[in-house]
XYZ file of C-alpha atoms in Angstrom:
678
model
C -65.247 33.465 -53.255
C -65.937 31.288 -50.463
C -66.588 32.208 -46.805
C -63.060 31.379 -45.501
C -61.418 33.548 -48.162
C -64.009 36.287 -47.543
C -62.879 36.192 -43.829
C -59.317 36.471 -44.649
C -59.946 39.426 -46.717
C -62.285 41.233 -44.472
C -60.422 44.081 -42.519
C -59.726 43.512 -38.920
C -61.748 45.551 -36.340
C -58.290 47.504 -35.476
C -56.740 47.595 -38.792
C -55.833 50.752 -40.369
C -59.218 50.819 -42.159
C -61.082 50.881 -39.118
C -58.472 53.330 -37.066
C -59.304 56.955 -36.439
C -57.030 59.279 -38.460
C -54.999 61.281 -36.075
C -55.819 64.710 -37.741
C -59.465 63.703 -37.882
C -59.362 62.898 -34.061
C -57.947 66.199 -33.307
C -60.779 67.872 -35.239
C -63.377 65.951 -33.544
C -62.119 66.820 -30.009
C -62.055 70.553 -31.114
C -65.647 69.993 -32.263
C -66.668 68.133 -29.220
C -65.383 71.159 -27.113
C -67.022 73.722 -29.332
C -70.412 72.028 -28.987
C -70.134 71.515 -25.193
C -69.178 75.290 -24.458
C -72.703 76.907 -24.885
C -74.182 74.142 -22.117
C -71.716 75.557 -19.412
C -74.166 78.389 -18.524
C -76.974 75.764 -17.596
C -74.952 72.982 -16.242
C -73.694 72.251 -12.869
C -69.816 72.843 -12.532
C -69.090 69.223 -11.890
C -70.511 68.105 -15.044
C -68.110 70.627 -16.838
C -65.408 69.137 -14.807
C -66.249 65.682 -15.767
C -66.371 66.687 -19.389
C -62.803 68.260 -19.126
C -61.581 65.211 -17.235
C -62.602 62.931 -20.331
C -61.176 65.218 -22.648
C -57.855 65.277 -20.956
C -57.778 61.511 -20.480
C -58.543 61.050 -24.109
C -55.926 63.597 -25.110
C -53.450 61.420 -22.946
C -54.618 58.329 -24.874
C -53.943 60.305 -28.103
C -50.453 60.894 -27.173
C -49.864 57.556 -26.026
C -49.251 58.337 -22.463
C -52.315 56.513 -20.936
C -54.618 53.744 -21.627
C -58.364 52.979 -22.191
C -60.254 52.462 -18.903
C -61.440 49.067 -18.346
C -64.895 47.879 -17.885
C -64.861 48.233 -13.883
C -63.585 51.735 -14.363
C -66.308 52.594 -17.105
C -68.856 51.259 -14.976
C -67.972 53.238 -11.961
C -67.928 56.429 -13.681
C -71.208 55.808 -15.372
C -72.875 54.939 -11.958
C -71.428 58.032 -10.394
C -72.651 60.348 -13.219
C -76.167 58.942 -12.570
C -76.155 59.516 -8.984
C -74.491 62.914 -9.499
C -77.529 64.112 -11.798
C -79.941 62.700 -9.379
C -78.630 64.712 -6.480
C -77.493 67.969 -8.249
C -81.068 69.198 -8.085
C -81.927 69.243 -11.966
C -85.100 67.515 -11.524
C -86.094 63.876 -11.914
C -87.559 64.347 -15.440
C -86.904 67.846 -16.556
C -84.875 69.266 -19.653
C -81.899 70.252 -17.633
C -81.684 66.686 -16.286
C -82.043 64.808 -19.372
C -79.482 67.222 -21.162
C -77.111 66.573 -18.170
C -77.271 62.800 -18.642
C -76.837 63.140 -22.378
C -73.769 65.365 -22.081
C -72.243 63.119 -19.451
C -72.661 60.090 -21.809
C -71.491 62.387 -24.613
C -68.166 63.065 -22.766
C -67.800 59.447 -21.416
C -67.943 58.142 -24.922
C -64.556 59.457 -25.525
C -62.890 57.173 -23.159
C -63.795 54.065 -25.248
C -63.737 55.632 -28.820
C -61.177 53.470 -30.626
C -62.536 52.881 -34.285
C -64.104 54.942 -36.954
C -67.516 53.490 -36.120
C -67.151 54.934 -32.483
C -65.956 58.226 -33.790
C -69.052 58.663 -36.224
C -71.387 57.794 -33.317
C -69.893 60.705 -31.457
C -70.121 62.941 -34.319
C -73.942 62.158 -34.648
C -74.239 62.887 -30.889
C -72.682 66.350 -31.449
C -75.344 67.153 -33.980
C -77.832 66.295 -31.370
C -76.313 68.268 -28.492
C -76.266 71.373 -30.966
C -79.943 70.842 -31.246
C -80.590 70.698 -27.484
C -79.001 73.945 -26.829
C -81.652 75.730 -28.806
C -84.346 74.417 -26.177
C -82.461 76.865 -23.893
C -81.962 79.832 -26.009
C -82.660 80.997 -29.648
C -80.662 84.029 -29.957
C -78.818 85.237 -32.967
C -75.418 84.992 -31.433
C -76.049 81.406 -30.545
C -77.284 80.494 -33.906
C -74.068 82.005 -35.511
C -71.977 80.088 -33.020
C -73.833 76.641 -33.387
C -73.678 77.200 -37.132
C -69.900 77.477 -36.827
C -69.909 74.467 -34.578
C -71.816 72.380 -37.130
C -69.154 73.285 -39.669
C -66.577 72.091 -37.307
C -68.251 68.680 -36.399
C -69.195 68.207 -40.359
C -65.385 68.627 -41.053
C -64.550 65.915 -38.465
C -67.064 63.582 -40.322
C -65.322 64.526 -43.721
C -61.921 63.736 -42.032
C -63.265 60.376 -40.813
C -63.841 59.342 -44.468
C -60.585 60.366 -45.719
C -57.541 58.188 -46.059
C -54.955 58.466 -43.306
C -52.355 60.174 -45.447
C -54.786 62.609 -46.885
C -56.594 64.165 -43.724
C -55.963 67.780 -44.019
C -57.980 69.788 -41.466
C -58.209 73.063 -43.489
C -59.224 71.249 -46.621
C -62.039 69.475 -44.398
C -63.023 72.771 -43.094
C -63.488 74.232 -46.626
C -65.314 71.224 -47.854
C -67.833 71.438 -44.809
C -68.453 74.967 -45.232
C -69.236 74.279 -48.723
C -71.610 71.642 -47.992
C -73.524 73.661 -45.230
C -73.696 76.605 -47.693
C -75.373 74.498 -50.364
C -77.857 73.175 -47.738
C -78.808 76.723 -46.786
C -81.215 77.608 -49.855
C -83.302 74.186 -49.120
C -83.458 75.133 -45.355
C -84.963 78.603 -46.163
C -87.609 76.668 -48.431
C -88.621 74.221 -45.725
C -88.578 76.925 -43.180
C -91.014 79.105 -45.152
C -93.269 76.420 -46.385
C -93.297 73.355 -43.972
C -96.186 73.581 -41.521
C -95.636 74.751 -38.022
C -96.537 71.754 -35.638
C -96.587 71.211 -32.136
C -94.032 69.008 -30.434
C -94.546 65.347 -30.495
C -94.012 65.079 -26.798
C -93.783 67.078 -23.653
C -91.180 67.628 -21.123
C -90.866 70.118 -18.222
C -88.673 72.894 -19.901
C -85.801 74.926 -18.317
C -86.663 76.998 -15.138
C -83.396 78.980 -15.177
C -84.842 82.254 -16.882
C -86.007 84.859 -14.080
C -88.067 87.843 -14.644
C -87.174 91.109 -13.461
C -90.681 91.707 -11.866
C -91.406 89.289 -9.156
C -94.406 88.238 -7.209
C -93.034 89.729 -3.924
C -91.299 93.055 -3.845
C -89.530 94.665 -1.003
C -89.122 98.572 -1.319
C -85.438 98.356 -2.773
C -85.785 95.402 -5.024
C -86.692 97.360 -8.170
C -83.474 99.640 -7.224
C -81.460 96.615 -7.534
C -82.987 95.428 -10.670
C -82.337 98.719 -12.373
C -78.665 97.988 -12.219
C -79.127 95.491 -14.917
C -79.206 96.342 -18.606
C -80.513 92.883 -19.654
C -83.460 93.005 -22.311
C -87.095 92.318 -20.871
C -88.975 92.731 -24.005
C -89.164 94.456 -27.246
C -92.390 96.398 -28.739
C -93.083 96.972 -32.493
C -95.930 99.475 -32.694
C -97.938 99.715 -35.893
C -98.323 103.589 -35.257
C -95.684 105.951 -34.089
C -94.200 105.123 -30.598
C -96.121 107.208 -27.978
C -94.403 109.549 -25.778
C -91.933 108.289 -23.009
C -94.534 109.740 -20.436
C -97.283 107.280 -21.749
C -95.228 104.115 -21.961
C -96.711 102.393 -18.862
C -96.312 98.528 -19.346
C -98.509 97.029 -16.604
C -97.469 93.691 -15.279
C -98.512 92.719 -11.692
C -100.733 94.228 -9.232
C -99.516 94.180 -5.575
C -102.269 94.535 -2.928
C -100.707 92.955 0.086
C -98.339 94.261 2.344
C -96.715 92.228 5.204
C -93.460 92.914 7.055
C -92.063 95.414 4.679
C -92.766 93.385 1.348
C -95.392 93.854 -1.121
C -96.953 90.793 -2.890
C -99.742 89.833 -5.343
C -103.018 88.441 -4.630
C -104.566 85.014 -6.465
C -105.383 86.081 -9.991
C -108.259 84.446 -11.443
C -108.490 83.979 -15.274
C -110.804 85.972 -17.450
C -111.556 85.138 -21.008
C -110.408 87.750 -23.461
C -113.271 89.725 -24.410
C -114.224 90.939 -28.151
C -112.285 93.740 -29.383
C -114.108 96.462 -30.899
C -113.372 100.124 -31.923
C -116.359 101.074 -30.014
C -114.507 100.540 -26.817
C -112.870 103.889 -27.030
C -110.554 106.177 -29.275
C -106.811 106.425 -29.382
C -106.328 102.416 -29.842
C -102.732 101.194 -30.144
C -101.890 98.006 -31.853
C -98.379 96.441 -31.346
C -96.493 93.193 -31.065
C -94.511 92.370 -27.858
C -91.542 89.930 -27.994
C -90.931 89.107 -24.502
C -87.682 87.565 -23.345
C -87.944 84.151 -21.236
C -89.294 84.726 -17.687
C -90.440 81.277 -16.615
C -93.573 83.043 -15.507
C -96.963 83.519 -16.990
C -97.598 87.034 -16.662
C -97.091 89.679 -19.575
C -96.666 93.114 -19.895
C -98.995 95.682 -22.100
C -100.068 99.178 -22.025
C -103.550 99.910 -20.328
C -106.181 98.985 -21.320
C -105.103 95.857 -23.156
C -106.844 93.151 -25.072
C -104.930 90.326 -26.621
C -105.157 89.750 -30.441
C -103.272 86.387 -30.473
C -103.289 83.445 -28.279
C -102.619 81.672 -25.875
C -103.123 85.034 -24.026
C -105.662 85.970 -21.498
C -106.786 88.938 -19.524
C -106.974 88.604 -15.698
C -109.030 90.214 -12.915
C -106.570 93.017 -12.705
C -106.544 94.129 -16.252
C -103.260 92.443 -17.123
C -102.319 89.859 -19.513
C -101.227 86.533 -18.779
C -99.991 83.442 -20.948
C -101.468 80.018 -20.566
C -97.972 78.544 -19.884
C -94.786 79.782 -18.507
C -92.649 81.997 -21.000
C -89.574 79.742 -21.665
C -88.467 81.105 -25.073
C -88.949 84.482 -26.692
C -92.673 84.971 -26.684
C -94.531 86.921 -29.252
C -97.865 88.357 -28.760
C -100.303 91.066 -30.426
C -102.167 93.602 -28.313
C -104.517 96.264 -28.878
C -104.722 98.958 -26.039
C -106.859 101.840 -25.093
C -104.683 103.911 -22.743
C -107.492 106.398 -22.122
C -110.131 103.736 -21.226
C -111.611 103.597 -17.780
C -110.959 100.534 -15.544
C -114.078 99.606 -13.538
C -115.743 103.153 -13.097
C -118.779 101.423 -11.891
C -119.237 100.034 -8.396
C -116.037 98.140 -7.059
C -116.586 94.399 -6.432
C -116.410 93.651 -2.504
C -113.522 91.590 -2.653
C -111.513 93.854 -4.774
C -112.356 96.848 -2.288
C -111.240 94.866 0.746
C -107.852 93.898 -0.921
C -107.206 97.585 -1.743
C -108.158 98.890 1.640
C -106.493 96.228 3.790
C -103.967 98.087 6.176
C -102.321 97.142 9.543
C -103.530 100.086 11.831
C -100.664 99.053 14.357
C -97.879 99.893 11.783
C -96.812 103.156 10.248
C -98.747 105.387 12.797
C -96.952 108.590 11.908
C -97.916 108.374 7.963
C -101.555 107.277 9.119
C -101.769 110.403 11.303
C -100.355 112.769 8.767
C -102.623 111.442 6.140
C -105.674 111.724 8.175
C -104.842 115.534 8.694
C -104.228 116.101 5.076
C -107.348 114.407 4.234
C -109.691 116.490 6.283
C -107.779 119.640 5.011
C -108.577 118.424 1.481
C -112.305 118.189 2.340
C -112.188 114.375 2.022
C -111.782 114.799 -1.853
C -109.505 112.111 -3.124
C -107.922 114.057 -6.078
C -106.980 117.019 -3.784
C -105.665 114.668 -1.349
C -103.437 113.002 -3.852
C -102.274 116.363 -5.136
C -101.407 117.116 -1.472
C -99.246 113.982 -1.442
C -97.488 115.011 -4.548
C -96.755 118.517 -3.415
C -95.166 117.065 -0.216
C -92.755 115.048 -2.303
C -91.938 117.889 -4.340
C -91.394 120.623 -1.703
C -89.432 118.413 1.039
C -85.955 117.218 0.590
C -86.812 113.838 -0.961
C -84.116 112.073 -3.061
C -84.480 109.727 -5.889
C -81.783 107.408 -5.682
C -80.706 103.646 -6.721
C -78.922 103.174 -3.485
C -81.634 103.725 -0.544
C -80.737 102.836 2.897
C -82.095 99.470 4.270
C -85.433 99.997 6.246
C -86.598 97.831 9.107
C -89.420 95.168 8.155
C -91.363 96.964 10.936
C -92.613 100.668 10.376
C -90.743 100.688 7.220
C -92.813 103.271 5.432
C -92.609 105.577 8.469
C -88.916 105.115 8.437
C -88.536 106.101 4.766
C -91.329 108.870 4.790
C -90.141 110.819 7.802
C -86.299 109.722 8.454
C -84.344 108.661 5.270
C -86.392 110.380 2.751
C -84.165 108.722 -0.067
C -85.691 105.966 -2.043
C -86.728 104.514 -5.553
C -90.018 104.248 -7.220
C -91.275 101.411 -4.911
C -90.702 103.482 -1.675
C -92.642 106.583 -3.130
C -95.296 104.096 -4.488
C -95.653 102.194 -1.320
C -96.082 105.234 0.988
C -98.691 106.571 -1.245
C -100.682 103.501 -1.365
C -100.483 103.270 2.512
C -101.546 107.088 3.018
C -104.501 106.299 0.551
C -105.942 103.265 2.304
C -105.336 104.851 5.667
C -108.140 107.382 4.988
C -110.390 104.868 3.049
C -109.435 105.235 -0.464
C -108.850 101.895 -2.429
C -105.418 101.937 -3.596
C -102.804 99.354 -5.045
C -99.303 99.295 -6.284
C -98.722 98.402 -9.966
C -95.407 96.823 -11.123
C -94.046 97.056 -14.558
C -91.875 98.876 -16.826
C -91.850 102.585 -17.929
C -90.265 104.195 -20.908
C -87.890 102.468 -23.152
C -85.399 103.386 -25.923
C -86.488 103.430 -29.666
C -84.062 101.789 -32.074
C -83.059 104.241 -34.575
C -82.618 101.571 -37.269
C -85.659 99.385 -37.127
C -87.788 101.870 -35.067
C -88.862 99.225 -32.463
C -88.920 100.037 -28.737
C -86.674 98.205 -26.400
C -87.463 97.984 -22.662
C -84.641 96.864 -20.540
C -84.706 95.698 -16.558
C -83.340 99.133 -15.806
C -86.683 100.587 -17.045
C -88.462 98.543 -14.395
C -90.914 100.873 -12.517
C -93.669 100.868 -9.836
C -96.758 103.405 -9.608
C -100.055 103.233 -8.040
C -103.703 103.244 -8.888
C -106.591 104.545 -6.615
C -110.243 104.224 -7.218
C -113.050 106.813 -7.427
C -116.703 105.958 -8.096
C -117.415 107.188 -11.735
C -113.744 107.345 -12.837
C -112.581 103.765 -11.919
C -109.019 103.186 -11.214
C -106.742 106.203 -11.779
C -103.122 105.935 -12.233
C -100.889 108.362 -10.152
C -96.830 107.972 -10.251
C -95.226 109.775 -7.243
C -91.911 109.212 -9.060
C -93.130 112.148 -11.203
C -93.309 114.285 -8.379
C -89.632 113.565 -6.983
C -87.877 112.967 -10.465
C -90.101 114.132 -13.314
C -87.230 113.745 -15.711
C -87.453 110.009 -15.201
C -90.885 109.718 -16.504
C -90.612 112.453 -19.263
C -87.058 111.521 -20.425
C -86.246 108.158 -19.064
C -83.914 106.705 -16.123
C -80.789 108.405 -17.535
C -82.075 111.883 -16.941
C -82.901 111.215 -13.299
C -79.432 109.520 -12.062
C -76.772 111.120 -10.132
C -73.086 110.898 -10.871
C -72.800 108.298 -7.868
C -75.775 106.268 -9.348
C -74.366 106.054 -12.637
C -71.024 104.711 -11.261
C -72.756 101.721 -10.090
C -74.078 100.614 -13.593
C -72.126 98.626 -15.976
C -70.316 99.896 -18.987
C -73.056 98.657 -21.412
C -75.771 100.164 -19.207
C -74.093 103.575 -19.150
C -73.588 103.233 -22.967
C -77.232 102.196 -23.512
C -78.273 105.372 -21.559
C -76.361 107.566 -23.733
C -73.081 107.895 -21.971
C -71.029 106.353 -24.495
C -71.678 107.199 -28.203
C -69.385 104.767 -30.077
C -70.684 101.696 -28.251
C -74.085 102.921 -28.052
C -74.253 102.896 -31.797
C -72.684 99.326 -32.067
C -75.100 98.142 -29.321
C -78.213 99.682 -31.305
C -76.954 97.988 -34.577
C -76.843 94.534 -32.764
C -80.002 94.924 -31.043
C -81.613 95.785 -34.490
C -80.162 92.258 -35.850
C -81.434 90.518 -32.921
C -84.808 92.161 -33.286
C -85.116 91.061 -36.760
C -84.122 87.609 -36.081
C -86.706 87.171 -33.256
C -89.487 88.885 -35.479
C -88.827 86.649 -38.700
C -87.220 83.527 -37.409
C -88.031 82.923 -33.535
C -91.280 84.477 -33.812
C -92.263 83.024 -37.087
C -95.573 81.170 -35.973
C -98.337 79.845 -37.967
C -100.177 83.193 -38.445
C -97.122 84.902 -39.717
C -96.366 81.875 -42.084
C -100.051 81.898 -43.224
C -99.768 85.548 -43.923
C -96.472 85.295 -45.963
C -97.776 82.460 -48.001
C -101.242 84.260 -48.842
C -99.350 87.254 -50.101
C -97.313 85.033 -52.203
C -99.789 82.582 -53.402
C -103.095 84.095 -52.986
C -105.681 81.652 -51.711
C -103.938 78.880 -49.805
C -104.718 75.344 -51.224
C -102.881 72.131 -50.615
C -102.065 72.124 -54.276
C -100.623 75.334 -54.493
C -98.598 74.865 -51.274
C -97.251 71.444 -52.829
C -96.533 73.013 -55.913
C -94.809 76.008 -54.211
C -92.738 73.516 -52.151
C -91.591 71.737 -55.105
C -90.906 74.925 -56.851
C -88.767 76.333 -54.181
C -86.960 73.034 -53.795
C -86.345 73.024 -57.512
C -84.971 76.588 -57.369
C -82.805 75.757 -54.508
C -81.227 72.746 -56.087
C -80.905 74.720 -59.392
C -79.045 77.381 -57.613
C -76.789 74.850 -56.035
C -76.171 73.098 -59.270
C -75.377 76.431 -60.998
C -72.904 77.257 -58.355
C -71.117 73.787 -58.624
C -71.177 73.750 -62.236
C -69.650 77.601 -62.388
C -67.006 76.220 -59.927
C -65.917 73.156 -62.108
C -65.918 74.933 -65.430
C -63.032 74.137 -67.457
C -60.281 76.688 -66.772
C -58.687 78.491 -69.597
C -55.456 77.180 -70.801
C -52.220 79.394 -70.389
C -51.447 81.161 -73.798
C -48.397 78.978 -74.322
C -50.188 75.846 -74.016
C -52.932 76.956 -76.206
C -50.548 77.937 -79.034
C -48.787 74.448 -78.890
C -52.209 72.673 -79.019
C -53.122 74.902 -82.014
C -49.867 73.910 -83.705
C -50.424 70.340 -83.002
C -53.927 70.718 -84.570
C -52.357 72.327 -87.501
C -49.607 69.553 -87.939
C -52.283 66.798 -87.734
C -53.996 68.586 -90.741
C -50.727 68.860 -92.566
C -50.374 65.036 -92.025
C -48.329 64.790 -89.029
C -50.531 63.830 -85.970
C -48.951 63.674 -82.453
C -49.053 60.461 -80.419
C -50.904 60.460 -76.921
C -47.554 60.067 -75.171
C -45.280 62.024 -77.318
C -43.673 65.049 -75.651
C -42.899 68.458 -77.440
C -39.379 67.863 -78.528
C -40.305 64.421 -79.771
C -43.252 65.553 -81.739
C -41.370 68.771 -83.317
C -38.329 66.613 -84.121
C -40.747 64.208 -86.057
C -42.636 67.096 -87.629
C -39.533 68.489 -88.852
C -38.524 65.297 -90.517
C -41.935 64.220 -91.922
C -42.860 67.338 -93.394
C -39.246 68.223 -94.667
C -39.290 71.538 -93.115
C -35.592 71.909 -93.223
C -35.206 73.856 -90.046
C -31.580 72.465 -89.161
C -32.579 71.272 -85.741
C -34.452 74.330 -84.549
C -37.624 72.556 -83.873
C -36.159 70.112 -81.391
C -34.515 72.960 -79.498
C -37.926 74.681 -79.409
C -39.512 71.596 -78.105
C -36.841 71.172 -75.330
C -37.787 74.729 -74.393
C -41.378 73.888 -74.361
C -40.883 71.107 -72.069
C -38.892 73.309 -69.541
C -41.999 75.906 -69.648
C -44.395 73.092 -69.216
C -42.851 70.862 -66.488
C -40.275 72.865 -64.817
C -41.552 75.774 -62.679
C -38.232 77.127 -61.985
C -37.084 77.195 -65.409
C -35.847 80.624 -67.010
C -37.748 80.655 -70.115
C -38.657 83.596 -72.493
C -42.527 82.840 -73.050
C -43.090 85.749 -75.197
C -40.284 84.545 -77.736
C -41.660 81.159 -77.405
C -45.153 82.319 -78.476
C -43.669 84.154 -81.271
C -41.803 81.077 -82.547
C -45.018 78.849 -82.237
C -47.060 81.206 -83.975
C -44.440 81.594 -86.990
C -44.306 77.700 -87.201
C -48.092 77.328 -87.216
C -48.182 80.094 -90.064
C -45.645 78.232 -92.119
C -47.359 74.981 -92.025
C -50.766 76.619 -92.795
C -49.164 78.155 -95.860
C -47.326 74.924 -96.922
C -50.938 73.143 -96.606
C -52.558 75.731 -98.745
């Protein structure tokens, strides 16, 4: 064939061979919508509007009402999209900005998608967009959703490779589901055995996640936070979970108080010291799975030493990660809750921070503290007990809806006037009273308590468990924890937040928050089951790091060598392929023939042995007529009638045929032939 004839036989770019099947195009647009939906929560609203507008325009093209945009319109759309991303505050070079550009290009591609090649390019972009969503979240519901989206995208790809008249969306979905299912065993093998590697490039990651505990805290901030039932972190203890009253998860230490707001000091890093059982008795080992916070500080019981990196202790006996926590972060800790903190002489800079006070503010509390301190004979423990007794005996109220306090003399306003507040109100007033008489004190923010999941046994700590308490220092004893909330609402510490809330406070919480706090049994059971699934997902998939992988492989293979790992990967891959092959062979095995068809074929085989072989194109009536004549059966035309009845049974589903009678006649005829041959 010469070049001229080849050119004439090659399909034109817009021929039926290159056109997008209409059913496949509908599937592709559905897949694109499904892929874009999860990104709505981190995209600017105008980007969502552009994507919807492009989808509507492509729908009108699909219906034949609008035309494709020309080059000028496409250029203007691209330029406006780039400018929009630049001025929308997503950052010059960040994951949000890069994702926004990708999704805009993804949406605009709809407006110039004309051929199969364009459609297949969009499908490949769909797979890439699905992958980018996992940079923002790795939750189990999202994984299930994206798996469904992958099936939908794959079904669109299958539709693109079918003939125009044979594109059936349901059939494409079924084939896509089978393909994805067949790929899962090999995926599991690669997940278990493939080395955990660091990313090949670095990009500023999303900053949308927020922690419940912040660097600056006004007295009512934690009360507002308590209205949220969002998960803060999960804890898996290697021993029984301690009582609720001992679950103080330390986070930040607040030492500065200015204009009614507490804030943290600069926190120098300290290297993690060696962990030794000689530090003290009662050690607790546990794993924390922290939700994304976009901050570096972590949470742990006192006194905490990290057993996994990259985690360090800081100067305030808390834990910090080397980088901001942008996805579920798993770290292992060993704590000694009874260990003394800095029992020796207090460093001068720490003492100054813990004694800083504005003598011109909150005079009423300072005067009262001075009287009580003299009455306690300047003994710190007696003085603290006097404060606790005052909180218990006076009409103080623990509430989620405290009154707004003035920035100036806010502690006096709470202590003497409103007397209604949350944990930060009581902790802040106690710290101020201690400092005013020369006792070093500071506020600690973190979480207290939590709920044990009855299915997996792990502890889940939510934002409504956020709490604040204080530490004061005594020579020889170090920093001593004191929780003034235990004086006004002891049930909050002993039993949890639910026991301390009034009916009015409960009405401010969401349905899910009330359910988790024990106010809706059926919903609470469902939420507990869902949380147990999410915990297992985080433990064995999201948190499956190199150490966990090494431990699993050592348990399976013993000593790890390149040869053993290679053989294990080959064996696992072969096993997964064998499993898929077995399923395919099982699905494609020959189906058993119906009884009537089996009986007819047996008769044909018997006739061939008797000397009358059926021709390949010969129907039952013709064959039985020839059988009657050739073998001189003398059945007076009964056999051709039997053949016609068989043809009706085989080829006419609506025919009224007595199949049991036909079976009996076929068997008698076969027996007759067998006896004649004998």
